[in-house]
Amino acid sequence: MRNILYISLIFFSIHFSYSQNPNNPLVTKDALGQKKWVDSIYNGLSLQEKIGQLFMVRAMTSANTKDVDGIKALIKNNHIGGIIFSKGGPEKLAKLSNTYQGLSKVPMLMSMDAEWGLSMRLDSTYAFPWNMTLGAIKDKYLVEKAGKHIGEHCKRLGIHFNFGPDVDINTNPNNPIIGNRSFGENREEVTAHALAFMKGLQSAGVMATGKHFPGHGDTETDSHKALPTITFTEKRIDSIELYPYKTLIKNGMESVMVAHLNVPSLEPKPDFPSSLSKAIITDLLKEKMGFEGLIFTDALEMKGVANFSSPGDIDLAAFLAGNDILLISEDVPKAMAKITEAYNAKEITEERLAYSVKKILMAKYKVGLNHYKPIDTTNLISDLNRLEDDILNEELFENAITVVKNDKEVLPIRDLDKKAIAYVKLGDDSGTPFLNELKKYTKVHEVKSDTYGYIKSKLDSYNTVIVGLHRSNANPWKSFSFTPEEIQLLESIAQTHTVILDVFVKPYALLDLPTIENIEGIVVSYQNSEVAQEKSAQIIFGALSAKGKLPVSVGNGLHAGDGIEISSILRLGYTVPERVGIDSEKLHKIDAIAQRAVDEHMTPGIQLLVARKGQIIYNKNFGKHTYDKKSEAVEFNDIYDIASLTKIVATLPLVMEIVEKDDDITINSTLGELLPDYKNSNKANITLKQMLSHYARLKPWIPFYIATLDSAKMPSSEYYSKTPTEIFNIKVTNNLYLKRDYPDSIQKVIKDSDLLKKQGYRYSDLPYYILKKFIETYYDRTLDHLVQTHFYESLGMNFTTYNPYLKFPMKHIVPTENDTYYRHQVVQGYVHDMGAAMQNGVGGHAGVFSNANDIAKIMQMYLQEGFYGGKRYLKPETVDMFNTCYYCNNGNRRGLGFDKPQLGKSGPTCGCLSMKSFGHSGFTGTYTWADPDEELVYVFLANRTYPSSEINMLLRENIRTDIQELIYEAIIN
């Protein structure tokens, strides 16, 4: 019997002799040099050192001294050929790896399970999307980039083998161990994604490993705990499970990991693990499929195989079956003794041993271990968490997130002025990034309670409900299902409301739903990472397009390959600067200028925003509301008095709208034509174009409030009351009410005022007093109501309003000045400008409060020539008409309402913008500018007037324009 075995093993050894076939994936371009090195190393090894090369043991980077000493002993005494690193951190791994390599006669292969990046095993490292998420991406080049980035991280950390990609075809939704680790259920798509990932990984110089051969996708048993059985026919396995391996082998896959599976159609022995099967490894993988790369066992400690026999016997059986590397042996010394015994008994020939050991050495040469260098730990953490990784991660999720249902085109959400939106969180993990991102677009209120019945009762005032299912993103095996109570709540809400369901879990969660009939919109976001939540919110509101497709079927008529493409409706998105051609390092130099402004008391606080190409790339806050140490730090939802920015965000859009829709009104219409009261005045022939260009000979300013003060320069009782009455009903500020007819007096003073003697550019607030009256007369509505209903509500400018004290908590309204000349109190929640205050807080020239995010929206609307969020507010020709300098030849840089870049050396900008650019500044320190040529929006909000408005250090020190200049210097392309 032993002779027969010996003869068969001799045949085996000859048949599988060490191959320098150029098609062998382990062969390098320098094949002769590689062979020379391999033969030299092999010939210098003792039998024990050769056998030791077959073993790859696990090392924890969080290991204690005892564990570390154990690994050192295996290196010194058993000459192991490699290590698979597990839990811990990268810096500790690097140090341990250098230590271990220093003890080894032959440099060892370092490996890791890093299917979605090093973070699969290590802290402080980058987590890319899971395979199921990547499987939703149509663009395979992005998947290849993911593989390359992961490979670069492995390479940087001295990892030579990544045990990925997982090429299992997950045709069983109940698979407990694969699931999210699979690219999907379609063999062609899994193959295409796996091939792209493999190419990326190997292009970085890291070896890829296809697993789990012959296919672990259709089982309900975890091989870590027991031996799963695959009951399919050989024909079915060849057609489905083996399909990706055939393609990857043809394209140079360097290694395969064999699973612990019972496959009766491929291995006749009952309950016999595939990892120990000669029929599966040698006959099928090597001979029939022609694979010449390295073959790894799955971990030999796993119950799927460990229950088969005792330590040592398993390792011997695995080697005899055709495996090259024995992964995580339960007992290396015992296993080596068994293999040595078999060698001495001629059960294993020298040729058989050389076949595997030389392949291992070939791999070592290919990954550069013939010129081994220790891992450099300098900047290691930053190298493993790069900006380009952030960029790619965003791209991956943007391309993966999938819309699978969109009844009545509920997505993306349009007509914000008609929507009352609530958010309901299901699941046991955080949905805060999702909710915060949703709130950037419009009012979204979270309705929550431990009692689902209470949630349902609180939704009556909403017509649209966004439901998010959020469960742990810690790993792919976490729970993903709806609970029965969650399903009941979802069905109840869907019966009475328009519902958008967003699942931040494995798509199989949708299988839990008995029906989706009443749910209008369904989005699959795959993971509950911060990026997934933010990008999904941006897709829901149309800042991004939806491009993904389902990688698996999920019931209710939703099949693999389904995915509804939705185009962006040009709302602002949020990303990193490099994606829109801005150097983030250069851009962040503006931090220092903003901080200097705060530190040197030029302004207590600042909101600062930059957007380019429709994406907000910088949005930061500096300082506090006041200089008081106990004052609130500036937050994104705090609102500022934007002063004269009111002109272009309130009055101007309404004037543009009227000119566009009314054929009888043009920019050449005169005041006498627009307002009959002016027919017989000295201003009757002033045109709208002249007024908006500050070229109408109007006085720059009239201090209306001074006439209402008494001899002590206090508000006169003739004009004011401390309590509201029928006569005194204009609220100027706390406990101060102006006579109701005084705004009419203001209009009369303006109408009767003298004109400047000389025609020329002179900035004036007076046109906006006049235009306020014109607009309100034209529409028979107040200015504040008109701008809200015509623009702000549908633009999603929910933090923009006149008289914010009526709508917002004072803690979110930044104070403007400690007024010692008129109101004699801190001005907070009420407009700073005295003339606007005397018009009940609603001026055409001042009075609006806002935050940077909202100002960016209306500036982006202008930049997009009147279009935003799927709605056309103004025609392009209207925007162009008002963004034209009509009197440049006369030394007047102004457009119609918009400020324009300086014509000479000094002016309102850094002097580095195109002449198409436009914007405005405000007395309180506010500033905004847009540049069509560079597709750029810049917003700077401040309260430099606090505590006193007398000295304008922001202007004197060129803070706003210096920041603007740095923004332009940061433009790459």
Short mmCIF file of N, CA and C in Angstrom, two decimals, residues 30 81 102 128 147 217 220 255 387 417 420-421 462 474 479 557 589 596-597 606 629 634 663 721 842 896 908 940:
data_model
loop_
_atom_site.label_atom_id
_atom_site.label_comp_id
_atom_site.label_asym_id
_atom_site.label_seq_id
_atom_site.Cartn_x
_atom_site.Cartn_y
_atom_site.Cartn_z
N ASP A 30 11.69 39.83 -14.67
CA ASP A 30 13.08 39.38 -14.53
C ASP A 30 13.07 37.91 -14.14
N GLY A 81 7.28 30.86 7.25
CA GLY A 81 7.46 31.62 6.02
C GLY A 81 6.66 32.91 5.96
N GLY A 102 13.49 40.97 11.22
CA GLY A 102 14.90 40.98 11.63
C GLY A 102 15.36 39.66 12.21
N PHE A 128 -12.66 51.64 3.28
CA PHE A 128 -13.35 51.83 2.02
C PHE A 128 -14.67 51.05 2.05
N GLY A 147 -9.32 49.16 -5.32
CA GLY A 147 -8.33 48.12 -5.12
C GLY A 147 -6.92 48.69 -5.07
N GLY A 217 -20.80 31.40 -1.49
CA GLY A 217 -21.88 32.38 -1.57
C GLY A 217 -23.26 31.86 -1.28
N GLU A 220 -25.90 28.77 4.36
CA GLU A 220 -26.44 29.42 5.56
C GLU A 220 -25.65 29.05 6.80
N SER A 255 -3.02 34.38 -6.32
CA SER A 255 -3.25 33.36 -5.30
C SER A 255 -4.74 33.13 -5.11
N LEU A 387 -5.79 62.42 1.69
CA LEU A 387 -6.85 63.19 1.08
C LEU A 387 -7.41 62.47 -0.15
N ASP A 417 -41.01 74.92 -1.01
CA ASP A 417 -42.01 75.79 -0.39
C ASP A 417 -43.33 75.07 -0.14
N ALA A 420 -43.56 70.01 3.82
CA ALA A 420 -43.34 70.01 5.27
C ALA A 420 -42.74 68.65 5.58
N ILE A 421 -41.43 68.63 5.88
CA ILE A 421 -40.68 67.38 5.90
C ILE A 421 -40.30 66.98 7.32
N TYR A 462 -47.06 67.15 8.79
CA TYR A 462 -46.07 66.99 7.72
C TYR A 462 -46.69 66.25 6.54
N ALA A 474 -19.96 49.03 11.85
CA ALA A 474 -18.68 48.56 12.38
C ALA A 474 -18.07 47.46 11.53
N SER A 479 -26.10 43.27 12.46
CA SER A 479 -27.52 43.14 12.16
C SER A 479 -27.97 44.21 11.18
N GLY A 557 -40.39 42.65 -6.35
CA GLY A 557 -40.14 43.04 -7.73
C GLY A 557 -38.85 43.80 -7.96
N LYS A 589 -5.15 78.16 4.11
CA LYS A 589 -4.39 79.31 4.60
C LYS A 589 -5.31 80.43 5.03
N ARG A 596 -6.93 85.56 12.70
CA ARG A 596 -6.29 86.83 13.06
C ARG A 596 -7.33 87.93 13.25
N ALA A 597 -8.33 87.97 12.38
CA ALA A 597 -9.38 88.98 12.49
C ALA A 597 -10.10 88.87 13.82
N ILE A 606 -16.94 84.95 12.87
CA ILE A 606 -17.02 84.90 11.40
C ILE A 606 -17.63 83.57 10.98
N LYS A 629 -16.05 86.12 27.29
CA LYS A 629 -15.53 84.76 27.35
C LYS A 629 -16.65 83.72 27.47
N VAL A 634 -19.48 80.61 17.55
CA VAL A 634 -20.25 80.70 16.31
C VAL A 634 -20.53 79.30 15.78
N ASP A 663 -44.03 93.40 -19.37
CA ASP A 663 -43.53 94.04 -20.59
C ASP A 663 -43.53 95.55 -20.50
N SER A 721 -42.97 105.25 21.74
CA SER A 721 -43.59 104.81 22.98
C SER A 721 -42.86 103.55 23.44
N VAL A 842 -38.02 96.04 8.16
CA VAL A 842 -38.03 95.56 6.78
C VAL A 842 -37.64 96.69 5.84
N LEU A 896 -26.37 96.50 -12.20
CA LEU A 896 -27.69 96.91 -11.71
C LEU A 896 -27.96 96.17 -10.39
N PRO A 908 -13.65 96.93 -4.39
CA PRO A 908 -14.29 96.02 -3.43
C PRO A 908 -13.75 94.60 -3.46
N PHE A 940 -18.72 85.73 3.36
CA PHE A 940 -18.05 86.10 4.60
C PHE A 940 -19.07 86.86 5.44
#
